[in-house]
XYZ file of C-alpha atoms in Angstrom:
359
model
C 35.427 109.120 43.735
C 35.263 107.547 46.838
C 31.730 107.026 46.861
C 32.048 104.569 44.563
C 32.045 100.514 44.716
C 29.981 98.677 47.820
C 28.257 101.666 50.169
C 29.451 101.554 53.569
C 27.166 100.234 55.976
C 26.217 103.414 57.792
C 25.544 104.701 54.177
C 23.430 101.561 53.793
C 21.667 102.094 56.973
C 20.841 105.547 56.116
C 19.268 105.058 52.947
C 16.985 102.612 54.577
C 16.045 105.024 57.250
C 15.070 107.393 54.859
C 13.113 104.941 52.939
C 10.973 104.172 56.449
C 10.537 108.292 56.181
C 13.358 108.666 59.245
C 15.390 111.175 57.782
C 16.961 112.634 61.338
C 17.846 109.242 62.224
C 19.185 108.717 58.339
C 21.435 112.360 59.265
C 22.951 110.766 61.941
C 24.078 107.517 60.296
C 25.480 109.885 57.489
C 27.616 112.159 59.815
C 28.581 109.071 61.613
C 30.384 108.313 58.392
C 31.368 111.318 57.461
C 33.806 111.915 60.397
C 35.255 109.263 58.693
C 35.676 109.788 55.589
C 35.098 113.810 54.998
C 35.877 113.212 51.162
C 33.517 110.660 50.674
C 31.121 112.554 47.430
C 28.435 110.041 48.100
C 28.147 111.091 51.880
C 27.627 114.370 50.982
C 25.136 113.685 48.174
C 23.227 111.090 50.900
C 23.679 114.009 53.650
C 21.873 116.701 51.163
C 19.185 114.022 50.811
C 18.563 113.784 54.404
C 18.188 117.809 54.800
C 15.716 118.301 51.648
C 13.193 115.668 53.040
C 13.999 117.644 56.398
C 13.319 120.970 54.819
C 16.082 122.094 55.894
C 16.936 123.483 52.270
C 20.228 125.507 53.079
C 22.155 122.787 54.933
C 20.609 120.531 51.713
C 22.198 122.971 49.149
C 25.640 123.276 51.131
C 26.564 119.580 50.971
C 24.998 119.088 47.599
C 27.552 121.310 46.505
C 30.581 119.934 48.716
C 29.171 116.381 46.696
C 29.368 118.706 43.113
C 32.701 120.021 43.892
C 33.859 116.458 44.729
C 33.486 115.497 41.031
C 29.706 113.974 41.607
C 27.570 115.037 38.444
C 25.183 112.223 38.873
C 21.492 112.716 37.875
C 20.572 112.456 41.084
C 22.801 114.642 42.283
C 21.616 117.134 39.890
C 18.050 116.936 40.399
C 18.609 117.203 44.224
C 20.620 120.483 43.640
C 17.943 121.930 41.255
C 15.203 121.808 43.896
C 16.989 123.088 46.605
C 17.862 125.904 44.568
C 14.811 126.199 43.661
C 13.150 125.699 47.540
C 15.747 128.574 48.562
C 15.095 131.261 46.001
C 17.721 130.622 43.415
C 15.335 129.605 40.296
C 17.591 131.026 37.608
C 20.554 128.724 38.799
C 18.381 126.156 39.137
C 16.959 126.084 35.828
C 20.704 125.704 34.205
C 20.799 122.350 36.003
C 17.379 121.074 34.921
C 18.632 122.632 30.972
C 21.834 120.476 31.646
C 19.833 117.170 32.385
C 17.767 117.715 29.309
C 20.106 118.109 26.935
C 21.832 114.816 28.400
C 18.555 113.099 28.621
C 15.431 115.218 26.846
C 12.845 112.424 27.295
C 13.278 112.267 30.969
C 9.652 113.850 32.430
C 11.396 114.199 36.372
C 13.961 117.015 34.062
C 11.065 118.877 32.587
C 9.260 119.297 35.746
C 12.307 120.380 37.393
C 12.474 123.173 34.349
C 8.982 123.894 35.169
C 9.619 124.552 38.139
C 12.257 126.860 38.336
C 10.718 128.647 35.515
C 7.809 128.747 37.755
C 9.967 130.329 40.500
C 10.967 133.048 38.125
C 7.947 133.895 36.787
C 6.813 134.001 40.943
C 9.627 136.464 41.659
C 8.453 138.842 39.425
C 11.062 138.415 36.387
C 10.221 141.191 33.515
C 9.246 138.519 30.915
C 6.523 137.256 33.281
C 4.218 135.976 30.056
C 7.065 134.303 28.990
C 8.237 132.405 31.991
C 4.450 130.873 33.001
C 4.086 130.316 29.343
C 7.680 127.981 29.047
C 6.914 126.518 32.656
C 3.289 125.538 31.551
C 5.083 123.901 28.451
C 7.098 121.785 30.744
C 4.835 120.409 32.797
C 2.661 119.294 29.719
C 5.569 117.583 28.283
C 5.959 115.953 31.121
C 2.557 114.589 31.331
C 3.156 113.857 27.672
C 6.151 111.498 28.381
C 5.038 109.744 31.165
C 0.937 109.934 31.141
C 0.452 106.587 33.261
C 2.100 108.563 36.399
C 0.510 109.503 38.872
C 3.317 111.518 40.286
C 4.074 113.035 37.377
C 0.532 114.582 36.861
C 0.504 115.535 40.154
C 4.244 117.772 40.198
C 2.830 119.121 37.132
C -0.120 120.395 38.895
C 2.152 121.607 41.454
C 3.558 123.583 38.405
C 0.526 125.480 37.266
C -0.464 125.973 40.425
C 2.839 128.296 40.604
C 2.290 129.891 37.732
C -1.762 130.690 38.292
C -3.407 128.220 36.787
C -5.638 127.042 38.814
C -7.747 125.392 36.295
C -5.066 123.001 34.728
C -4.024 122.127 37.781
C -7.089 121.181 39.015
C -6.664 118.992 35.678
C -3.616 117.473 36.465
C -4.428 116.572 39.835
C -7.757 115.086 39.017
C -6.082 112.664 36.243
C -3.598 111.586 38.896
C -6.511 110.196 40.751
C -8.022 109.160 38.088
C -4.794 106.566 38.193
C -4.161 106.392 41.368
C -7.131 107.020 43.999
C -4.385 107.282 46.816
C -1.862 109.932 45.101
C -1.664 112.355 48.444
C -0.061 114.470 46.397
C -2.881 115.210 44.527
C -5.370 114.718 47.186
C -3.146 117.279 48.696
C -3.473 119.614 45.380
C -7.324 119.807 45.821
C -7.431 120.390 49.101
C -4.806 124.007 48.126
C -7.515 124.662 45.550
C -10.713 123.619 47.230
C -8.987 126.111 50.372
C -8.419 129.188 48.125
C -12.102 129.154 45.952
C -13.542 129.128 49.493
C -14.897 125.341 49.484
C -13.728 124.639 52.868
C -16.058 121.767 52.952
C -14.287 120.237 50.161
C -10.764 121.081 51.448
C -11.170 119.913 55.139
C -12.154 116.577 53.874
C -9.516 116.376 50.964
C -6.999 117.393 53.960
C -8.770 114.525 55.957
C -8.037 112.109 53.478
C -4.327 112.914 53.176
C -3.518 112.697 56.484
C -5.063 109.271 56.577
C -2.726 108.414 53.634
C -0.082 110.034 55.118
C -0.224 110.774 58.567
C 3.576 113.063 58.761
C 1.912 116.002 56.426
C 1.693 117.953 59.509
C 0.746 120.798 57.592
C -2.311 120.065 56.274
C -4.360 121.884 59.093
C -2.006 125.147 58.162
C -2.620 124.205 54.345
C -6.561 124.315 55.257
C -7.138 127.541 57.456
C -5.418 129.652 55.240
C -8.258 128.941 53.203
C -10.814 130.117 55.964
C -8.350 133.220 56.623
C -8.817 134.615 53.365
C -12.873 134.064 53.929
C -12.291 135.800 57.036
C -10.669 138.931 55.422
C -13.157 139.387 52.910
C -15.587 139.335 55.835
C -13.768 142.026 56.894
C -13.248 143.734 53.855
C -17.267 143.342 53.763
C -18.135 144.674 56.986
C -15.836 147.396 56.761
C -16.992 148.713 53.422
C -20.794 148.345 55.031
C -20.457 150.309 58.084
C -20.256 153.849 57.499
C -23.636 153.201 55.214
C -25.303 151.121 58.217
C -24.698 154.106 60.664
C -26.729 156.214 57.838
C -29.310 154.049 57.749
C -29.874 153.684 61.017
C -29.876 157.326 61.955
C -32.412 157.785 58.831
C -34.616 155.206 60.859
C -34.443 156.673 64.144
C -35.577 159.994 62.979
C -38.682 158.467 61.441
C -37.889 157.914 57.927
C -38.020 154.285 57.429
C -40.617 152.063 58.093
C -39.263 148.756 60.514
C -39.925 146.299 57.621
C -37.703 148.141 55.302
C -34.914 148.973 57.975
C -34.613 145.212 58.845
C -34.444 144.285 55.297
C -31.563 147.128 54.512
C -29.961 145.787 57.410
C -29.807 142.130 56.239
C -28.571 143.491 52.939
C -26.022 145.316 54.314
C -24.647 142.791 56.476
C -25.238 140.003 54.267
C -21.846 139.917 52.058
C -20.124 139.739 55.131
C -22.454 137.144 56.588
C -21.711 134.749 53.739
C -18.369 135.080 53.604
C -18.089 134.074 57.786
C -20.671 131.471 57.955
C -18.645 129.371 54.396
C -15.809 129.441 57.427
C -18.560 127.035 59.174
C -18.690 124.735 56.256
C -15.795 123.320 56.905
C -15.731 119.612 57.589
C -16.741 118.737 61.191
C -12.843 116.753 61.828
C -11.376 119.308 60.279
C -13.232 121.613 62.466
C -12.549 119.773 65.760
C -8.957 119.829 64.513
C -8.481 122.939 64.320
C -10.338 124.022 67.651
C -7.516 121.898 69.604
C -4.958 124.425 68.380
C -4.350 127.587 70.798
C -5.388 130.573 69.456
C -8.403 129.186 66.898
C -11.025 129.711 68.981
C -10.609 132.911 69.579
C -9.525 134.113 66.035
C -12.974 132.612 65.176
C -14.720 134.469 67.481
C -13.031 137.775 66.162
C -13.924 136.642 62.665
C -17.724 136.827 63.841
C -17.761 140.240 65.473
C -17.008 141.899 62.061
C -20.786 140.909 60.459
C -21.844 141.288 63.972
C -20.287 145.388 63.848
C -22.965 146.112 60.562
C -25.939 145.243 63.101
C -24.274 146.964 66.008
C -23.692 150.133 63.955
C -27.669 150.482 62.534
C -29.869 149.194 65.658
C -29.034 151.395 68.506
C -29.808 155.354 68.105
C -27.664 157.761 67.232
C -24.738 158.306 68.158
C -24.077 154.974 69.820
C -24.023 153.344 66.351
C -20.529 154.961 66.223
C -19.322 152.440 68.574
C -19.455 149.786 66.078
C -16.381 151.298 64.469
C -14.264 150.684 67.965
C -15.705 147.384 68.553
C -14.473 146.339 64.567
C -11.393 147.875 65.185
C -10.888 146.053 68.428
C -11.985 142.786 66.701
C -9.490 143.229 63.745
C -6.496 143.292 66.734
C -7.900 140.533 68.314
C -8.259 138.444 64.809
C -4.449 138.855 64.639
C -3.325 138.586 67.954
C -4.976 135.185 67.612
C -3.963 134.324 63.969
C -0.563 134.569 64.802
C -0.506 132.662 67.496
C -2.769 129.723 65.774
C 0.167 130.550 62.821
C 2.906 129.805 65.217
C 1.876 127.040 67.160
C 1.375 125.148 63.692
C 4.175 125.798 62.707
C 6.120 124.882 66.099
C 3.594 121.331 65.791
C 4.781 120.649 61.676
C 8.850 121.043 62.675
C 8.096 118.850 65.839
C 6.715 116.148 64.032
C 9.207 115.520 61.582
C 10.866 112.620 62.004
């Protein structure tokens, strides 16, 4: 193997590059000595390193597997093949690795979460036994926790698991017990904020996302992590105002011809509108920074104002008479385009900003 004995000193220099989180410069030292020494296992392994912490998860698995074929089964070989299997949609092959590392070494919690998550992956990709697969994958990341319960990390990749699988709950679990060690575990932090951002709680999520990137200033997707929360707040606005129009335009016509009485035709109106109302205005909640954040991205502004028009459509469609309520259905239609003319270009530009700013 020639990887073996003293490291060369580009080798060297890379793995302390990607121990100061510079894994591009950490590439570069790597395929410095590679031109050298194209056999070298251990070059491969290191270059495979440098793409997963560049997410780059193809070129990762490709010279993971030159380092395989080179006769490297290290663990850490192994573990680093088993995720980017896993990160590239190959679960099932994945999983044989993380079964091969525990039958070498069973009381090793890193190999269990690695099971756990493949099996996660599986159950995610629809396999028939889908019971099966969340139940097994929830089983590894509990005997995980079980073999190493003063980890932070550990808790936290655990919650990571059940989070896969669709449990919310136990995550939520996990995550708050790595905190409960370790007040800085971003990971966790992180975890919250994912939760916090799906139940709607964007109050809660911008400032768990605030607190991460003070940790950790390079997760450059924690705004994207965050406004997916308020996007699916804005689609059940939607979804709300949608449902509520067709029975505004009723009402209104009903008051118009004399049949309601203005106290009870601004109170159906306000219940009509009011699902939708909510479900916009939590989209305000979220924390000021976050907020201010978000507004310097292009395309934000303008996906929020889009998000508004849909509670503002149940109001258009009752107040004015007959027929010109109709209208409300062309301006929600028109603001449904605009929301995603503007939502993917807020989507894009984050995720042109995250792949800039890694290192």
């Amino acid at each position: 193997m020639s990887g073996a004995g003293t490291p060369p000193a580009p080798l060297r220099r890379a793995v302390g590059l990607l121990e100061a989180n510079r894994p591009r410069q950490a590439l570069e030292a790597v395929e410095e000595e590679l031109g050298r020494d194209p056999g070298s296992d251990l070059c491969w392994a290191l270059k495979g390193r440098c793409h997963l912490h560049l997410d780059e998860n193809e070129e990762a698995l490709a010279a993971l597997s030159r380092a395989l074929g080179l006769g490297d089964r290290s663990t850490g070989l192994l573990t680093m093949t088993s995720t980017a299997l896993s990160r590239v949609g190959r679960p099932e092959e994945a999983l044989e690795i993380a079964n091969e590392l525990l039958r070498a070494e069973p009381q090793v919690a890193s190999h269990h979460l690695l099971a756990g998550r493949a099996m996660a992956e599986i159950h995610r990709a629809g396999h028939p036994a889908l019971t099966e697969w969340s139940r097994n994958a929830a089983l590894a990341a509990r005997t995980a926790r079980g073999l190493n319960g003063l980890d932070p990390w550990t808790h936290s990749m655990a919650g990571y698991v059940f989070l896969r699988i669709g449990a919310p709950h136990s995550a939520e679990e996990a995550f708050r017990t790595a905190l409960s060690l370790d007040p800085r575990e971003d990971q966790a932090i992180r975890g919250l904020a994912v939760i916090d951002a799906h139940r709607g709680r964007m109050r809660r999520a911008g400032r768990r996302g605030e607190q991460v990137l003070a940790l950790d200033p390079g997760q450059a997707d924690i705004p994207r992590l965050v406004y997916t929360g308020a996007l699916r707040l804005s689609l059940l606005a939607n979804l709300c105002a949608g449902v509520a129009l067709l029975p505004a335009v009723l009402w209104g016509n009903v008051f118009h011809t004399g049949g309601l009485s203005a106290a009870v035709f601004v109170l159906g109106v306000l219940v009509f509108a009011a699902p939708a109302l909510w479900s916009a205005a939590r989209i305000a909640t979220l924390s000021s920074a976050m907020r201010r954040h978000l507004s310097r991205q292009p395309g934000f502004v303008g996906w929020a104002v889009g998000t508004a028009v849909s509670p503002s459509c149940v109001f258009v469609a009752a107040l004015p008479p007959p027929p010109w309520g109709l209208t409300a259905i062309a301006l929600f239609v028109g603001g449904l385009f605009w929301q995603r003319h503007h939502r993917n270009r807020l989507m894009a530009g984050m995720e042109a900003r995250e792949r800039a700013s890694r290192p």
